[in-house]
Amino acid sequence: MKNIEKLKKTYFKIYGNHLEVQQAFENLQDIITEADKQRDNRLKEMDKKESNWYFSNKMVGMTLYTDLFAGSFSKLSKKIDYFKELGITYLHLMPLLKPREGENDGGYAVEDYRNVDPLLGTLEEFEKLLKIYNKSGIKICIDYVVNHVAKEHTWAQKALNNEKQYQDMFIMFDDETIPNLYNQTVPEVLPDKCPGNFTYYPEIDKYVFTSFSHFQWDLNFQNPNVFNGMVDNLLYLANLGVNMIRLDAIPFMWKEINTTCRNLEPIHDLMHMFYLIKEDVCPSCALLGEAIVEPEQIVSYFGDNHQTECEVMYNANLMVDIYNSFATRDARLMTIDANRFQLPKKGTWMNYVRCHDDIGWGFNEQAVAELGFDPHAHKQFLIQFYGNNFHDTFSKGEYYQYNPKNQDARTNGTLASLLGLEKAIDEKREYKRYESIRRINLAHALIMSYKGIPLIYSGDEIATLNDQSYKEDPNKQKEGRWVHRPFFDWKRAKNKEICDTNEYDVYQALKEMIKQRKKLPQLHGQTEQYAIDTQNKHVFCFIRKHQSKTLIAMFNFSEMSQNVNVYALRQFATSSKYKDVFSNRSINLYDEKIELSPYEYLWCIQV
């Protein structure tokens, strides 16, 4: 174990160095050693060759629920051709570990980390799926919920049986005194569904920390045995053959009184230890961090060049900036944010415009204020605009977790409905339909060229609209996010081959972007990227460089034609003559201007 000394130093830093902790560390070493023995030769060969695969410009991802997309693992195994046709090389399969029965937070209330949801198939079928997809060049990512377990998990069940050893795995108290102290400073995650942060369990006469729901018990990571157990699960999942593990809800993992219990410093040491252990046992399995928090907090979970944590992080800030730019027709905030952070050498973004979750309107408030807007009022504008509650909005998004006290809310909706297609169809306005397709394609073109891995949410490639049928399902009707998590419509998907359909217009444009992305070394995850102020607030522009070759990407977020200041580009470019990879349009940086048509995007490479 090459990282054992670093691991030991960090472990004792967090937990102290007394006898019980020393014994716990010995137990951790045994877990690591055993996992290394269990890793098969095929995966060890992959470890030698593919430790940095996530940087490749050939990586293009899609997120999907197995049951909603195909029905089962065995049926999903037969869908490879669909992904290969589009050019997908990375799949994030949404929660598939065995959840509790009934309401389970979309699979994030895990009962058993060593088994899969029986509704999707068997563990053997899942392992077979992994081998089939890996052999076809498609990487697989799965979710690993690290902050909490379902109350049906064996640890929680033993705690409910009054076994002190397992009660110590959780955060629980005999009366309301300390829970009330926590509640004074800890925000509620889902105030509508789950008010407060604790649940009283009369069978043990204790108050249990439950951030997300009464059936999801927060783990006590101040107990080293909890960390050991979660490492054991992590390595087990990696040894099944998955290529990336998504660590869910990491900002919540450490709790202290008189804090928000968000983003506390010890979490970074926990993440670094996960990374060190992963690097020793399964280095080709990358860690993806899920932290939907303030931008400066998100980037902190990469660690730095001296202490790596997660190799990949969700770029939630980019998603918000994209929607902000469409609503305001102003890309200046995105330009500011694009240059805001320098990522460590081993880190890259996971970029998306839509995911399974709601959209929380967290943005760079200081930058918004410097641009002349009141941050609170601006957030209200975005909530109303994308909640279909603003005059002349193109969006048909829906409010989520609305708080009547402060009018705060998040937003649900599919990409197509958020960007105007549903409203255009409802109103039978053909030009509005055309505009909405242009918006969708521009959004995809941006994430396909931005630094990191582009991630498409299943169904967005065929312009899926909001689906209200979830309201008829008693297990889903209370959760508004199912409006953008419909069953995949295989019948409608056939329209992707029929000209002038919405499906065709979105799918074929995306397919061409993916094809071009894979040809361009400038879009490798470790190449330089910096945004340029074009002196036109409607246009977002950035440069990517590979060796001496430059790519200039431009995006017009307005429904009006816009001109780009060529002088600003000349200062950063390495050549004067370029061409757009999609249209072969020639671009000369010594011309007076570059005109972009409404919602036009260009990927210009030097010639």
PDB file of N, CA and C in Angstrom, residues 527-569:
ATOM      1  N   THR A 527      -6.588  20.412 -21.210  1.00  0.00           N
ATOM      2  CA  THR A 527      -6.134  21.564 -21.978  1.00  0.00           C
ATOM      3  C   THR A 527      -6.605  22.865 -21.321  1.00  0.00           C
ATOM      4  N   GLU A 528      -5.930  23.957 -21.684  1.00  0.00           N
ATOM      5  CA  GLU A 528      -6.283  25.271 -21.146  1.00  0.00           C
ATOM      6  C   GLU A 528      -7.670  25.702 -21.619  1.00  0.00           C
ATOM      7  N   GLN A 529      -8.333  26.485 -20.799  1.00  0.00           N
ATOM      8  CA  GLN A 529      -9.583  27.136 -21.200  1.00  0.00           C
ATOM      9  C   GLN A 529      -9.677  28.482 -20.493  1.00  0.00           C
ATOM     10  N   TYR A 530     -10.023  29.520 -21.230  1.00  0.00           N
ATOM     11  CA  TYR A 530     -10.325  30.792 -20.596  1.00  0.00           C
ATOM     12  C   TYR A 530     -11.346  31.557 -21.429  1.00  0.00           C
ATOM     13  N   ALA A 531     -12.233  32.193 -20.704  1.00  0.00           N
ATOM     14  CA  ALA A 531     -13.307  32.945 -21.356  1.00  0.00           C
ATOM     15  C   ALA A 531     -12.833  34.348 -21.703  1.00  0.00           C
ATOM     16  N   ILE A 532     -13.411  34.902 -22.769  1.00  0.00           N
ATOM     17  CA  ILE A 532     -13.008  36.208 -23.289  1.00  0.00           C
ATOM     18  C   ILE A 532     -14.200  37.154 -23.271  1.00  0.00           C
ATOM     19  N   ASP A 533     -13.960  38.364 -22.822  1.00  0.00           N
ATOM     20  CA  ASP A 533     -14.971  39.411 -22.875  1.00  0.00           C
ATOM     21  C   ASP A 533     -14.984  39.984 -24.285  1.00  0.00           C
ATOM     22  N   THR A 534     -16.049  39.710 -25.032  1.00  0.00           N
ATOM     23  CA  THR A 534     -16.152  40.151 -26.431  1.00  0.00           C
ATOM     24  C   THR A 534     -16.744  41.556 -26.557  1.00  0.00           C
ATOM     25  N   GLN A 535     -16.995  42.200 -25.425  1.00  0.00           N
ATOM     26  CA  GLN A 535     -17.638  43.529 -25.402  1.00  0.00           C
ATOM     27  C   GLN A 535     -19.077  43.465 -25.919  1.00  0.00           C
ATOM     28  N   ASN A 536     -19.640  42.266 -25.934  1.00  0.00           N
ATOM     29  CA  ASN A 536     -21.051  42.087 -26.276  1.00  0.00           C
ATOM     30  C   ASN A 536     -21.633  41.158 -25.218  1.00  0.00           C
ATOM     31  N   LYS A 537     -22.479  41.681 -24.365  1.00  0.00           N
ATOM     32  CA  LYS A 537     -22.950  40.904 -23.222  1.00  0.00           C
ATOM     33  C   LYS A 537     -23.800  39.699 -23.615  1.00  0.00           C
ATOM     34  N   HIS A 538     -24.303  39.675 -24.835  1.00  0.00           N
ATOM     35  CA  HIS A 538     -25.155  38.576 -25.279  1.00  0.00           C
ATOM     36  C   HIS A 538     -24.351  37.344 -25.702  1.00  0.00           C
ATOM     37  N   VAL A 539     -23.047  37.516 -25.885  1.00  0.00           N
ATOM     38  CA  VAL A 539     -22.219  36.449 -26.465  1.00  0.00           C
ATOM     39  C   VAL A 539     -21.239  35.914 -25.427  1.00  0.00           C
ATOM     40  N   PHE A 540     -21.253  34.600 -25.262  1.00  0.00           N
ATOM     41  CA  PHE A 540     -20.266  33.917 -24.429  1.00  0.00           C
ATOM     42  C   PHE A 540     -19.204  33.329 -25.347  1.00  0.00           C
ATOM     43  N   CYS A 541     -17.951  33.521 -24.967  1.00  0.00           N
ATOM     44  CA  CYS A 541     -16.854  33.075 -25.823  1.00  0.00           C
ATOM     45  C   CYS A 541     -15.723  32.544 -24.948  1.00  0.00           C
ATOM     46  N   PHE A 542     -15.149  31.403 -25.350  1.00  0.00           N
ATOM     47  CA  PHE A 542     -13.958  30.938 -24.663  1.00  0.00           C
ATOM     48  C   PHE A 542     -12.998  30.307 -25.665  1.00  0.00           C
ATOM     49  N   ILE A 543     -11.745  30.202 -25.243  1.00  0.00           N
ATOM     50  CA  ILE A 543     -10.679  29.620 -26.064  1.00  0.00           C
ATOM     51  C   ILE A 543     -10.161  28.365 -25.382  1.00  0.00           C
ATOM     52  N   ARG A 544      -9.962  27.306 -26.164  1.00  0.00           N
ATOM     53  CA  ARG A 544      -9.313  26.093 -25.691  1.00  0.00           C
ATOM     54  C   ARG A 544      -8.055  25.889 -26.534  1.00  0.00           C
ATOM     55  N   LYS A 545      -6.955  25.523 -25.873  1.00  0.00           N
ATOM     56  CA  LYS A 545      -5.689  25.364 -26.592  1.00  0.00           C
ATOM     57  C   LYS A 545      -5.098  23.985 -26.358  1.00  0.00           C
ATOM     58  N   HIS A 546      -4.596  23.396 -27.439  1.00  0.00           N
ATOM     59  CA  HIS A 546      -3.824  22.154 -27.368  1.00  0.00           C
ATOM     60  C   HIS A 546      -2.529  22.388 -28.123  1.00  0.00           C
ATOM     61  N   GLN A 547      -1.414  22.402 -27.372  1.00  0.00           N
ATOM     62  CA  GLN A 547      -0.122  22.734 -27.961  1.00  0.00           C
ATOM     63  C   GLN A 547      -0.252  24.105 -28.632  1.00  0.00           C
ATOM     64  N   SER A 548      -0.029  24.210 -29.917  1.00  0.00           N
ATOM     65  CA  SER A 548      -0.135  25.521 -30.569  1.00  0.00           C
ATOM     66  C   SER A 548      -1.456  25.703 -31.303  1.00  0.00           C
ATOM     67  N   LYS A 549      -2.346  24.725 -31.173  1.00  0.00           N
ATOM     68  CA  LYS A 549      -3.619  24.775 -31.886  1.00  0.00           C
ATOM     69  C   LYS A 549      -4.724  25.338 -30.981  1.00  0.00           C
ATOM     70  N   THR A 550      -5.476  26.295 -31.515  1.00  0.00           N
ATOM     71  CA  THR A 550      -6.502  26.994 -30.742  1.00  0.00           C
ATOM     72  C   THR A 550      -7.895  26.688 -31.278  1.00  0.00           C
ATOM     73  N   LEU A 551      -8.849  26.551 -30.363  1.00  0.00           N
ATOM     74  CA  LEU A 551     -10.265  26.472 -30.715  1.00  0.00           C
ATOM     75  C   LEU A 551     -10.965  27.651 -30.064  1.00  0.00           C
ATOM     76  N   ILE A 552     -11.752  28.377 -30.840  1.00  0.00           N
ATOM     77  CA  ILE A 552     -12.550  29.491 -30.313  1.00  0.00           C
ATOM     78  C   ILE A 552     -14.014  29.084 -30.386  1.00  0.00           C
ATOM     79  N   ALA A 553     -14.675  29.071 -29.228  1.00  0.00           N
ATOM     80  CA  ALA A 553     -16.098  28.723 -29.170  1.00  0.00           C
ATOM     81  C   ALA A 553     -16.904  29.977 -28.845  1.00  0.00           C
ATOM     82  N   MET A 554     -17.972  30.210 -29.607  1.00  0.00           N
ATOM     83  CA  MET A 554     -18.817  31.392 -29.412  1.00  0.00           C
ATOM     84  C   MET A 554     -20.289  30.982 -29.373  1.00  0.00           C
ATOM     85  N   PHE A 555     -21.058  31.654 -28.495  1.00  0.00           N
ATOM     86  CA  PHE A 555     -22.458  31.296 -28.284  1.00  0.00           C
ATOM     87  C   PHE A 555     -23.286  32.566 -28.117  1.00  0.00           C
ATOM     88  N   ASN A 556     -24.250  32.749 -28.992  1.00  0.00           N
ATOM     89  CA  ASN A 556     -25.130  33.919 -28.921  1.00  0.00           C
ATOM     90  C   ASN A 556     -26.384  33.559 -28.124  1.00  0.00           C
ATOM     91  N   PHE A 557     -26.523  34.118 -26.933  1.00  0.00           N
ATOM     92  CA  PHE A 557     -27.660  33.809 -26.062  1.00  0.00           C
ATOM     93  C   PHE A 557     -28.862  34.716 -26.312  1.00  0.00           C
ATOM     94  N   SER A 558     -28.897  35.340 -27.457  1.00  0.00           N
ATOM     95  CA  SER A 558     -29.993  36.259 -27.781  1.00  0.00           C
ATOM     96  C   SER A 558     -30.768  35.764 -29.004  1.00  0.00           C
ATOM     97  N   GLU A 559     -32.045  36.136 -29.079  1.00  0.00           N
ATOM     98  CA  GLU A 559     -32.851  35.822 -30.260  1.00  0.00           C
ATOM     99  C   GLU A 559     -32.669  36.854 -31.360  1.00  0.00           C
ATOM    100  N   MET A 560     -31.678  37.743 -31.182  1.00  0.00           N
ATOM    101  CA  MET A 560     -31.315  38.725 -32.188  1.00  0.00           C
ATOM    102  C   MET A 560     -29.889  38.455 -32.666  1.00  0.00           C
ATOM    103  N   SER A 561     -29.594  38.825 -33.899  1.00  0.00           N
ATOM    104  CA  SER A 561     -28.221  38.705 -34.403  1.00  0.00           C
ATOM    105  C   SER A 561     -27.303  39.611 -33.600  1.00  0.00           C
ATOM    106  N   GLN A 562     -26.064  39.147 -33.384  1.00  0.00           N
ATOM    107  CA  GLN A 562     -25.104  39.898 -32.581  1.00  0.00           C
ATOM    108  C   GLN A 562     -23.741  39.922 -33.267  1.00  0.00           C
ATOM    109  N   ASN A 563     -23.007  41.012 -33.032  1.00  0.00           N
ATOM    110  CA  ASN A 563     -21.658  41.144 -33.566  1.00  0.00           C
ATOM    111  C   ASN A 563     -20.629  40.955 -32.448  1.00  0.00           C
ATOM    112  N   VAL A 564     -19.530  40.295 -32.802  1.00  0.00           N
ATOM    113  CA  VAL A 564     -18.455  40.029 -31.853  1.00  0.00           C
ATOM    114  C   VAL A 564     -17.271  40.926 -32.177  1.00  0.00           C
ATOM    115  N   ASN A 565     -16.703  41.518 -31.149  1.00  0.00           N
ATOM    116  CA  ASN A 565     -15.526  42.357 -31.288  1.00  0.00           C
ATOM    117  C   ASN A 565     -14.317  41.474 -31.613  1.00  0.00           C
ATOM    118  N   VAL A 566     -13.833  41.545 -32.843  1.00  0.00           N
ATOM    119  CA  VAL A 566     -12.753  40.676 -33.291  1.00  0.00           C
ATOM    120  C   VAL A 566     -11.433  41.030 -32.607  1.00  0.00           C
ATOM    121  N   TYR A 567     -11.257  42.288 -32.268  1.00  0.00           N
ATOM    122  CA  TYR A 567     -10.007  42.705 -31.623  1.00  0.00           C
ATOM    123  C   TYR A 567      -9.774  41.942 -30.331  1.00  0.00           C
ATOM    124  N   ALA A 568     -10.853  41.725 -29.570  1.00  0.00           N
ATOM    125  CA  ALA A 568     -10.721  40.994 -28.310  1.00  0.00           C
ATOM    126  C   ALA A 568     -10.214  39.572 -28.550  1.00  0.00           C
ATOM    127  N   LEU A 569     -10.641  38.956 -29.641  1.00  0.00           N
ATOM    128  CA  LEU A 569     -10.205  37.596 -29.955  1.00  0.00           C
ATOM    129  C   LEU A 569      -8.751  37.566 -30.418  1.00  0.00           C
TER     130      LEU A 569
END
